[in-house]
Tab-separated table of C-alpha atoms and ligand atoms in Angstrom:
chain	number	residue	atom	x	y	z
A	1	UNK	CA	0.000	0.000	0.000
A	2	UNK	CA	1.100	3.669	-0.458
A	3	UNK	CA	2.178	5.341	2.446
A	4	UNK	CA	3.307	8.657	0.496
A	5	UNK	CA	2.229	10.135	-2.503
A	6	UNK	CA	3.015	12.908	-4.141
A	7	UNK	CA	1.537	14.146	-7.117
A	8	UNK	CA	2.238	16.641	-9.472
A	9	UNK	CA	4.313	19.168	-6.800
A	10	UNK	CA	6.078	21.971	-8.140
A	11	UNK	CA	7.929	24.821	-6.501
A	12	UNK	CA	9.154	28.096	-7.673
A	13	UNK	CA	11.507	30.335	-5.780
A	14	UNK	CA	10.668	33.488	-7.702
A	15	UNK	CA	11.904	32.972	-11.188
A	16	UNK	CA	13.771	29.631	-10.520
A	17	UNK	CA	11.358	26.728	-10.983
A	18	UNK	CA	13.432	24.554	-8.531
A	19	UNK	CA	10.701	21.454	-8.301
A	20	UNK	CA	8.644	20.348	-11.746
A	21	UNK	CA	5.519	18.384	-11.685
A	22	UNK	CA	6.889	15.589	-9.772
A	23	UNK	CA	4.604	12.632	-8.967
A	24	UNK	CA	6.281	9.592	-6.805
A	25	UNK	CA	4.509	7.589	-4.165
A	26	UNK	CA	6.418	5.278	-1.193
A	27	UNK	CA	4.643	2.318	0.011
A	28	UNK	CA	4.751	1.295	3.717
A	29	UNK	CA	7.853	-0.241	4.618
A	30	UNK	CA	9.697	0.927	1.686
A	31	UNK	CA	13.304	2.000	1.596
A	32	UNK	CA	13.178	4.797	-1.680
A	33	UNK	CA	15.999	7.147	-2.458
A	34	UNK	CA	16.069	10.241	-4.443
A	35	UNK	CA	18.958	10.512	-6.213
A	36	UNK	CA	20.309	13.478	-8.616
A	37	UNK	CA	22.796	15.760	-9.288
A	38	UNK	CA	23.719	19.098	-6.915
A	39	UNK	CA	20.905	21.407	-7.306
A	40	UNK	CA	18.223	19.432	-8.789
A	41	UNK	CA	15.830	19.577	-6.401
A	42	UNK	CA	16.156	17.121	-3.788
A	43	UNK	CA	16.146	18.808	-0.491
A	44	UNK	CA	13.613	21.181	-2.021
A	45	UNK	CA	11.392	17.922	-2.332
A	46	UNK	CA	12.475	16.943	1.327
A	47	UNK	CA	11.651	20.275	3.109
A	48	UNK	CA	8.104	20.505	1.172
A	49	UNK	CA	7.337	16.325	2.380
A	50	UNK	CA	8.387	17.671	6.176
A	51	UNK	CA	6.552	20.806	5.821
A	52	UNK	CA	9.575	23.281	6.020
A	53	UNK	CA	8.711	24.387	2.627
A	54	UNK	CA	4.809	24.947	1.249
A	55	UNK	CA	4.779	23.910	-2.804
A	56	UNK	CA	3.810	25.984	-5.470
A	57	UNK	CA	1.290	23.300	-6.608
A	58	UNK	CA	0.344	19.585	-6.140
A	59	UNK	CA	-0.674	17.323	-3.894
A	60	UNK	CA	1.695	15.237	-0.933
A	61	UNK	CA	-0.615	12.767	0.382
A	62	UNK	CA	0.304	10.376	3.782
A	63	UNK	CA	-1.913	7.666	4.284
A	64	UNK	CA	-4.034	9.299	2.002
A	65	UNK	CA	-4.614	12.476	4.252
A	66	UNK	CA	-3.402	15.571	2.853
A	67	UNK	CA	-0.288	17.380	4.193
A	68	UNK	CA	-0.177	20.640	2.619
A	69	UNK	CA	-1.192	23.226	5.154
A	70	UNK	CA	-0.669	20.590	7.956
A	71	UNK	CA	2.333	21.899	10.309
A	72	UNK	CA	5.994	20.022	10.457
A	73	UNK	CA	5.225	18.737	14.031
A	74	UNK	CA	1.847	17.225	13.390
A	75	UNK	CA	3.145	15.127	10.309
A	76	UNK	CA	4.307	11.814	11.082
A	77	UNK	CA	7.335	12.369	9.672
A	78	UNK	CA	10.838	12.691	11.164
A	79	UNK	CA	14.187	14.229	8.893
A	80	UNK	CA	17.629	13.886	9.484
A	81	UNK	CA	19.855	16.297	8.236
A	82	UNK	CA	23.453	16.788	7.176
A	83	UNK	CA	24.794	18.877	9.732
A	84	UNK	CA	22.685	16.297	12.371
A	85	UNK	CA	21.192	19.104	14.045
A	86	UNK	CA	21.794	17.500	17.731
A	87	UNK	CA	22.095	19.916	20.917
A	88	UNK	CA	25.587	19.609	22.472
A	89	UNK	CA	24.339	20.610	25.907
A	90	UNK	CA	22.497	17.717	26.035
A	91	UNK	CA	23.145	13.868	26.955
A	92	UNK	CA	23.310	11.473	23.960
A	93	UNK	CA	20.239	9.920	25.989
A	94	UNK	CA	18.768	13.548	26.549
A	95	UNK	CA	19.011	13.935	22.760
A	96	UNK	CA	17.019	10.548	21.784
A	97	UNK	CA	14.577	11.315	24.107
A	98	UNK	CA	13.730	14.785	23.633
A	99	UNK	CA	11.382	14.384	20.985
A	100	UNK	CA	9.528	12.447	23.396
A	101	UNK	CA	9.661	14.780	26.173
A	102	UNK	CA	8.143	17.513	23.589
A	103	UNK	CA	5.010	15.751	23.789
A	104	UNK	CA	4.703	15.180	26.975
A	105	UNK	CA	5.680	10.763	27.689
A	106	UNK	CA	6.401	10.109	30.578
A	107	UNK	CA	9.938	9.859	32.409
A	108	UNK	CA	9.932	5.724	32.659
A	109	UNK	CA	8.327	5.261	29.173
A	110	UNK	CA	11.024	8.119	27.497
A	111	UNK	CA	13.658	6.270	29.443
A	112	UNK	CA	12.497	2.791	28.649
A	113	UNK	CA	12.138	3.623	24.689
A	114	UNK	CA	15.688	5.611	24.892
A	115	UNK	CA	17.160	2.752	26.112
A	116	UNK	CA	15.837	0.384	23.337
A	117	UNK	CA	16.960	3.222	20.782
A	118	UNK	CA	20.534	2.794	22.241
A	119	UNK	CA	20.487	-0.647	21.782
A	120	UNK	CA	18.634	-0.517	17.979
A	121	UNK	CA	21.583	1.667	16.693
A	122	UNK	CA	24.284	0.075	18.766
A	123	UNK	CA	25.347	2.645	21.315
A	124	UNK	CA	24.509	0.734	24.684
A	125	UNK	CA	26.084	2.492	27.698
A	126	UNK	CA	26.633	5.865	25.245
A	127	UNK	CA	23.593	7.649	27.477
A	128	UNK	CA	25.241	9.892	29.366
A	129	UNK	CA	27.942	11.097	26.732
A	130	UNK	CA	28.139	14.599	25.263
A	131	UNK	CA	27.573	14.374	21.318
A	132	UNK	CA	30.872	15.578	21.324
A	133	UNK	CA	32.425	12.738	23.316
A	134	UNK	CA	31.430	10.665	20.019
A	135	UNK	CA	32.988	10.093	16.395
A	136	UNK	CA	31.311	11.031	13.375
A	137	UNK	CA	29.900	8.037	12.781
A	138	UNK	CA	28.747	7.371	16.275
A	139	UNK	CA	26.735	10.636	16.007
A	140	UNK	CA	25.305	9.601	13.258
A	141	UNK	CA	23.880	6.692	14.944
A	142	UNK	CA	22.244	9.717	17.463
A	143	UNK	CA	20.698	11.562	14.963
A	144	UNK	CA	18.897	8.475	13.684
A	145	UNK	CA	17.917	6.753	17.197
A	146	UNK	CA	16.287	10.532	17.847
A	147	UNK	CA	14.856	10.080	14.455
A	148	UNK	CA	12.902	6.988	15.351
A	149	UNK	CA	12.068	6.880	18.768
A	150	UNK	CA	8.745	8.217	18.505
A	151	UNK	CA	8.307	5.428	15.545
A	152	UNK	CA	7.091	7.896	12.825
A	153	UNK	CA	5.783	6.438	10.186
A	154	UNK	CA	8.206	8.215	7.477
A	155	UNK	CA	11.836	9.258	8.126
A	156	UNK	CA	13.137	11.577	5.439
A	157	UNK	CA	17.319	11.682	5.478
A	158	UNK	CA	19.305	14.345	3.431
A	159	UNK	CA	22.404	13.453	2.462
A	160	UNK	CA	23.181	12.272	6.280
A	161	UNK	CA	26.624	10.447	5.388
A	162	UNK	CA	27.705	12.634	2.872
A	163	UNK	CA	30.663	14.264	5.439
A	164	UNK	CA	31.908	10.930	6.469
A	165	UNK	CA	34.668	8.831	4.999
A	166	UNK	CA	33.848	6.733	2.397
A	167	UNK	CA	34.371	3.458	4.398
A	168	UNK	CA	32.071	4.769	7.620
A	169	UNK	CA	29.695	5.712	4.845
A	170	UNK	CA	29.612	2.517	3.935
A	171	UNK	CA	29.574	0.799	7.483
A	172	UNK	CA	26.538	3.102	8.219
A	173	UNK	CA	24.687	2.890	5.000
A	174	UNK	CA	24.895	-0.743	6.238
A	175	UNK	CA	23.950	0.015	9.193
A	176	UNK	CA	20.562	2.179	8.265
A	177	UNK	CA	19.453	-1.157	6.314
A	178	UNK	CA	19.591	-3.322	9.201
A	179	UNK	CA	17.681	-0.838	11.235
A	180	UNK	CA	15.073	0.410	8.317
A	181	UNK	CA	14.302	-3.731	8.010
A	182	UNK	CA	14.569	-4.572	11.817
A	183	UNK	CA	11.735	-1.433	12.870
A	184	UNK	CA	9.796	-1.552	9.448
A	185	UNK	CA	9.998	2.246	9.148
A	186	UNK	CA	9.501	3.987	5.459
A	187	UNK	CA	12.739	5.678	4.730
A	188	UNK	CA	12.492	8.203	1.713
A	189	UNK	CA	16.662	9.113	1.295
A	190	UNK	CA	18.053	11.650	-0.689
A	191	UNK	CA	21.628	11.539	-1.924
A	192	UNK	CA	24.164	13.172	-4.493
A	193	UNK	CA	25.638	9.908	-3.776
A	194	UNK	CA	24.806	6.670	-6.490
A	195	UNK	CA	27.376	4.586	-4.793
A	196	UNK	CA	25.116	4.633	-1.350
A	197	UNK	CA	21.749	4.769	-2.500
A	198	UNK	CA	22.463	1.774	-5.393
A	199	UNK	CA	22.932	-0.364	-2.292
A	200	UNK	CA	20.996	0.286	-0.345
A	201	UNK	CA	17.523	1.458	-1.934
A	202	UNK	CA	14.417	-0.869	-2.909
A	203	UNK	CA	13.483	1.943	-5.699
A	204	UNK	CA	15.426	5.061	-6.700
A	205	UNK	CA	13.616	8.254	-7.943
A	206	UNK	CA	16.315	9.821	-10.474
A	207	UNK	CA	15.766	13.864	-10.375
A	208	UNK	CA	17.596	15.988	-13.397
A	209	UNK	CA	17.262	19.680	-13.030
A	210	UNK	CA	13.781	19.334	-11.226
A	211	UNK	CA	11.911	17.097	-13.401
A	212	UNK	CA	11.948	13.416	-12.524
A	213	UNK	CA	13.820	11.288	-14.993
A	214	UNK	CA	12.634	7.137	-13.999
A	215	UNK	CA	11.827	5.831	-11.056
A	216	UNK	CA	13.165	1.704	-10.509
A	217	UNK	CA	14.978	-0.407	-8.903
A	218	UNK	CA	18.722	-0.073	-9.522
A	219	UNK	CA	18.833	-2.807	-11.197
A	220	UNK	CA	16.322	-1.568	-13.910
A	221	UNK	CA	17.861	1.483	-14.036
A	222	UNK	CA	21.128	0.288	-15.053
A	223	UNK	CA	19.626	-2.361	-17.238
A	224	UNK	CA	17.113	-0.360	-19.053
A	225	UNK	CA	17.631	3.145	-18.567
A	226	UNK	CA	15.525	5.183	-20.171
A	227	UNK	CA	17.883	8.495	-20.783
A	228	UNK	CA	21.368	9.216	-21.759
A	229	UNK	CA	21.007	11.212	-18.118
A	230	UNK	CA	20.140	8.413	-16.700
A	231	UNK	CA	22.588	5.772	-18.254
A	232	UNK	CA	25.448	7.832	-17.575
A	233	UNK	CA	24.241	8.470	-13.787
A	234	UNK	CA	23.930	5.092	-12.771
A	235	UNK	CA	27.104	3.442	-13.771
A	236	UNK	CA	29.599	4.255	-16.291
A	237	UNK	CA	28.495	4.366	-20.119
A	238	UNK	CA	30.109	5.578	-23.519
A	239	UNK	CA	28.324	7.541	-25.556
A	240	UNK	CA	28.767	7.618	-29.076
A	241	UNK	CA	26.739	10.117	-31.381
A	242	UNK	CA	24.950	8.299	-34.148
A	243	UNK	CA	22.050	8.984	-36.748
A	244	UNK	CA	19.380	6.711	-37.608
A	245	UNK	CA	18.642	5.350	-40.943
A	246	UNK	CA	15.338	2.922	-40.731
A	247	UNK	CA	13.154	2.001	-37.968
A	248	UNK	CA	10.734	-0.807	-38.296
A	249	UNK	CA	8.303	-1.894	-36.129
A	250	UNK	CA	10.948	-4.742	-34.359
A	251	UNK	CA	14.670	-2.880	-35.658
A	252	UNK	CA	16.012	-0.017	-35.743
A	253	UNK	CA	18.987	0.534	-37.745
A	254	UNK	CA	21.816	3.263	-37.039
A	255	UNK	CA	24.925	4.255	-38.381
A	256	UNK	CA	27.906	5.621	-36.515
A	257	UNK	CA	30.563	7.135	-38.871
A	258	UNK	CA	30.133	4.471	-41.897
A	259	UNK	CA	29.464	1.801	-40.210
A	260	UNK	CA	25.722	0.418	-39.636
A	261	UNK	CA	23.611	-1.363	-37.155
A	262	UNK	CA	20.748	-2.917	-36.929
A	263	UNK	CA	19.002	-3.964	-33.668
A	264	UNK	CA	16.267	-5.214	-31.845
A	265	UNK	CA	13.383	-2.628	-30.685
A	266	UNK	CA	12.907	-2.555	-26.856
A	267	UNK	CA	9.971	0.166	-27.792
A	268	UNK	CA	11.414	2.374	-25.100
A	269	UNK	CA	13.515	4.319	-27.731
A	270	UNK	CA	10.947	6.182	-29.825
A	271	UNK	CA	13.204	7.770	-32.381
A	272	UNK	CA	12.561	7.934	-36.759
A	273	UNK	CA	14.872	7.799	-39.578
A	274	UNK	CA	17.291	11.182	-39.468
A	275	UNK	CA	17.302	11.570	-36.070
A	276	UNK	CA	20.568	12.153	-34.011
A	277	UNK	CA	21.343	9.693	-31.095
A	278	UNK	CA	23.261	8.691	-28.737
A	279	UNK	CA	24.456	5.098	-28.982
A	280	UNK	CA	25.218	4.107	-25.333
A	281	UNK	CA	27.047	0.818	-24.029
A	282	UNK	CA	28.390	0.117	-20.903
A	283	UNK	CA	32.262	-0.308	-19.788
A	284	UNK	CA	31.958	-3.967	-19.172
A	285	UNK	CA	30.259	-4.918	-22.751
A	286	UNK	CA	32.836	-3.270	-24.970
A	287	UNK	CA	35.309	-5.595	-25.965
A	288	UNK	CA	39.005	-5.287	-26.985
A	289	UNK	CA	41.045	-7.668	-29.896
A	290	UNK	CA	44.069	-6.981	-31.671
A	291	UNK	CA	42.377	-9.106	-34.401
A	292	UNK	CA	39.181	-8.925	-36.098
A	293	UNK	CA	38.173	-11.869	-34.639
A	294	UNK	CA	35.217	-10.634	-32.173
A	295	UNK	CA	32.633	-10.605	-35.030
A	296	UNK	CA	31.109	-7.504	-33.261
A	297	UNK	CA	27.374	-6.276	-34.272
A	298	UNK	CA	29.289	-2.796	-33.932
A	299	UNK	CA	33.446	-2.181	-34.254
A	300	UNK	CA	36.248	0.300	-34.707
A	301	UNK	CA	40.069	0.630	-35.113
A	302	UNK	CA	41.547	2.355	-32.401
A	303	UNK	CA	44.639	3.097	-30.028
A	304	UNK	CA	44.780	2.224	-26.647
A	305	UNK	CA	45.397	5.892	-24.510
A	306	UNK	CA	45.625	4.175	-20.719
A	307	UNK	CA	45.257	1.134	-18.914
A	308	UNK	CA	45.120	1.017	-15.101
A	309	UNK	CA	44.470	-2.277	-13.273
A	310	UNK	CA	41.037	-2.516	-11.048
A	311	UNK	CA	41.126	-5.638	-9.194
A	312	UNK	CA	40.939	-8.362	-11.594
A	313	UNK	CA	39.657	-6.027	-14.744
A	314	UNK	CA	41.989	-3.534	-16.343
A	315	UNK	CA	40.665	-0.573	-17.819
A	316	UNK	CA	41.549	0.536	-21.087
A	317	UNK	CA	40.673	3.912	-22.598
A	318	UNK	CA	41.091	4.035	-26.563
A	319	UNK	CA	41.117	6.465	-29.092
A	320	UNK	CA	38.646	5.758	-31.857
A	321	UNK	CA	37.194	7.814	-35.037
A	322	UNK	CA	33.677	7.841	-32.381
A	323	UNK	CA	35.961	9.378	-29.640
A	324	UNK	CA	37.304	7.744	-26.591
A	325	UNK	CA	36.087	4.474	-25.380
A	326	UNK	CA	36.501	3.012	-22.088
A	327	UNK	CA	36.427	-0.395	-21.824
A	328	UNK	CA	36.800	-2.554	-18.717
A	329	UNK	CA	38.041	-6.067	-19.479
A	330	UNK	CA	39.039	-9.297	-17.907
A	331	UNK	CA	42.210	-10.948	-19.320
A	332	UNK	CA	43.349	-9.610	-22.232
A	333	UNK	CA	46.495	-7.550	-21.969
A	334	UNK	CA	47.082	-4.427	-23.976
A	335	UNK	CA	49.641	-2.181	-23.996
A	336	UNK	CA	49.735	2.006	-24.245
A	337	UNK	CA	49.655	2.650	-27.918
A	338	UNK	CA	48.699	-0.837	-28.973
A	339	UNK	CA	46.173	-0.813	-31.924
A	340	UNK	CA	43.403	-2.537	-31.731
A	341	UNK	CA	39.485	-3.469	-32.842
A	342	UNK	CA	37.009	-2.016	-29.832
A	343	UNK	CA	33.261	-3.314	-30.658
A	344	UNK	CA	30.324	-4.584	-28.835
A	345	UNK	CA	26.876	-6.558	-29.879
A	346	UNK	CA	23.930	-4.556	-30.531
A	347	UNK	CA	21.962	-6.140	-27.746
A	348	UNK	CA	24.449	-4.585	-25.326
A	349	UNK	CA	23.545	-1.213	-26.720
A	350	UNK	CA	21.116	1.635	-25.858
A	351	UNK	CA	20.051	4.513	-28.075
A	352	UNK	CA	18.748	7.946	-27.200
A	353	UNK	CA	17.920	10.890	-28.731
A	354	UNK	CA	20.888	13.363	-28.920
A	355	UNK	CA	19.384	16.414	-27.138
A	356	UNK	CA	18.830	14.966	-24.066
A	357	UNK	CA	22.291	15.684	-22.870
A	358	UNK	CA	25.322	17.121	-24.628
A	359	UNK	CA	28.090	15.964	-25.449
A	360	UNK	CA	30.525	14.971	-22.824
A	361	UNK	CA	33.915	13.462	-21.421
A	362	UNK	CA	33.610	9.965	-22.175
A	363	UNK	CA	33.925	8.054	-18.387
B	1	ADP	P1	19.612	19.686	-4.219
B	1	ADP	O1	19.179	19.364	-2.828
B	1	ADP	O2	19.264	18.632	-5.225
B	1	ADP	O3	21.060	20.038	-4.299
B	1	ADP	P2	17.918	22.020	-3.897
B	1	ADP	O4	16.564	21.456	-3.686
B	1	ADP	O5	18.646	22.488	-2.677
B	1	ADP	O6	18.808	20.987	-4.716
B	1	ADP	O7	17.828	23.232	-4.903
B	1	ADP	C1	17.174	23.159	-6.153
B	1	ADP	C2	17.183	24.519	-6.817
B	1	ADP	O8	16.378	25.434	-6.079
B	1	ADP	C3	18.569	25.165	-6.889
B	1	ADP	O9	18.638	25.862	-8.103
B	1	ADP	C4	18.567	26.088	-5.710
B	1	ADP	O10	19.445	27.182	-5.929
B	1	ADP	C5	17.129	26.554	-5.662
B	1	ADP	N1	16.702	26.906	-4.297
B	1	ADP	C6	16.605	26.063	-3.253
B	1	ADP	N2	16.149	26.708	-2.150
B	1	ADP	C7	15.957	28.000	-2.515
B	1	ADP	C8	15.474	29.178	-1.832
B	1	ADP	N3	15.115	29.144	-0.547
B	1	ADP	N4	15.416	30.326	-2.551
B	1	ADP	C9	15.777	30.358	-3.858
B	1	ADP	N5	16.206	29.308	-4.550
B	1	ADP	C10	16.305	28.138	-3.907
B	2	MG	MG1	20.337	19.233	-1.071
């Protein structure tokens, strides 16, 4: 069932339109994360779900109960920020339980659910501790036990691990799954940060200069993206700038520089004969021979610019006549300046129309 939904919310700060027609919901239980580049919108979507911010238009909906008008402290709804937001004159206990205090529970049952909080994010015997006593990571934990003690029935986080280290962001984003599945609380999560919210994340909401781009799983997203935006967001992808030159109702057929394609329709991909692409294909499809043995639906000549080692792929980047390629392989061993034939199968491919987003440094 839907727990959240929001339909159709916009926002304008004066001439900036910084929220367009967006329409998501969040079932109950649900672990969704909004992901997008710096400035497109995210926190402007938090603040207007926790009431900090009235929209411009639309609807946001909890339990099917209308929010807009409704006051931050009467939603059900708790946020945790960036900067954590905890008071440093007060107890790590103190800080859990003041939410509790606020409306009015009693001094055994605040002290009984504190207690349980400590315990939920791992920071038995921290009670009495200063926040600042405590590492970044630990006050983390804080910020979230004060974020569910009063078992809300939507926690909104933005960017809450962006300022720690990349390992303690990983530790914790491990951390907020164990604790999202173990109380059953909604989380709606909103990152700069793929890596994180890939991982972690039952759907992903993918915002591009205010307008949503898909909503899916990650999986989806980096199988079947529907954008260039979105193909080079999640993951790595080349892009290669094609035209095509027949669609049929089950192939379309493009041609990059002379040489042609033709490939299955997904349907997703509505583009006609003349119209500029992008031909997109992931790292870990592209291929590298020093023969023309591959049999590729799609090859080039080409020079290899770098290889660096990745575990047990290498890396190459190579200079082609369609720009530079990267290509991460298992293997095979090139050298810098090595020629060689780069290709991949058509199936491997996506194609998009060229406007969507200009042309850019190849990953
Ligand atoms: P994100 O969280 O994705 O980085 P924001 O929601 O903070 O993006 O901002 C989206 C856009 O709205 C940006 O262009 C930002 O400058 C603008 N914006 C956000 N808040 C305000 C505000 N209070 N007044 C004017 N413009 C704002
Ligand atoms: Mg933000």
């Amino acid at each position: 069932m839907s727990l959240l939904t929001v339909e159709n919310l916009t926002k304008k700060f004066d001439d900036v339109t910084a929220v367009q027609d967006v329409s998501f919901d969040v079932s109950d239980g649900e672990f969704v994360s909004i992901i997008g580049p710096s400035g497109s919108g995210k926190s402007t979507i938090l603040r207007m779900i926790a009431g900090f911010e009235t929209p411009t238009d639309g609807s946001i909906r909890l339990n099917t109960s209308e929010l807009i008008g409704v006051p931050p402290f009467e939603r059900d709804i708790n946020m945790v920020f960036q900067n954590l937001a905890l008071f440093p004159h007060l107890t790590v206990a103190e800080n859990i339980g003041y939410g509790l205090k606020q409306t009015g529970v009693k001094k055994a049952k605040r002290a009984e659910r504190t207690k349980k909080m400590l315990q939920m994010v791992h920071l038995d015997g921290y009670g009495s501790r200063s926040p600042n006593e405590l590492s970044g990571g630990e006050q983390q934990r804080v910020a979230l036990a004060r974020a569910l003690v009063n078992e809300p029935e939507l926690v909104l986080f933005d960017e809450p691990l962006s300022s720690l280290d990349r390992k303690l962001r990983q530790h914790m984003q491990a951390e907020l799954q164990r604790i999202q599945s173990e109380t059953g609380t909604t989380f709606l999560y909103v990152t700069h940060d793929q890596e994180v919210a890939l991982s972690v994340s039952d759907r992903l909401v993918v915002l591009n200069d205010g307008e949503i781009e898909q909503i899916g799983s990650a999986e989806s997203l980096y199988e079947t993206p529907e954008s260039a935006f979105v193909a080079d967001f999640i993951g790595d992808v080349n892009q290669v700038p094609a035209v095509v030159i027949e669609t049929t109702e089950t192939e379309i057929t493009v041609e990059v520089q002379s040489e042609r394609v033709s490939f299955a329709h997904n349907g997703s991909s509505p583009v006609s004969s003349g119209d500029k692409v992008r031909v997109c294909v992931r790292p870990h499809k592209v291929t590298v021979s020093n023969a023309d043995t591959e049999n590729h639906h799609l090859e080039t000549k080409g020079t290899v610019r770098e290889r660096s080692y990745q575990g047990s792929d290498v890396v190459y980047v190579i200079e082609t006549p369609w720009g530079r390629l990267t290509a991460n392989v298992r293997g095979q061993k090139f050298a810098v300046d090595d020629d060689v034939i780069v290709g991949w199968n058509a199936d491997d491919m996506h194609i998009f129309p060229a406007k969507e987003t200009p042309p850019q440094e190849v990953v």
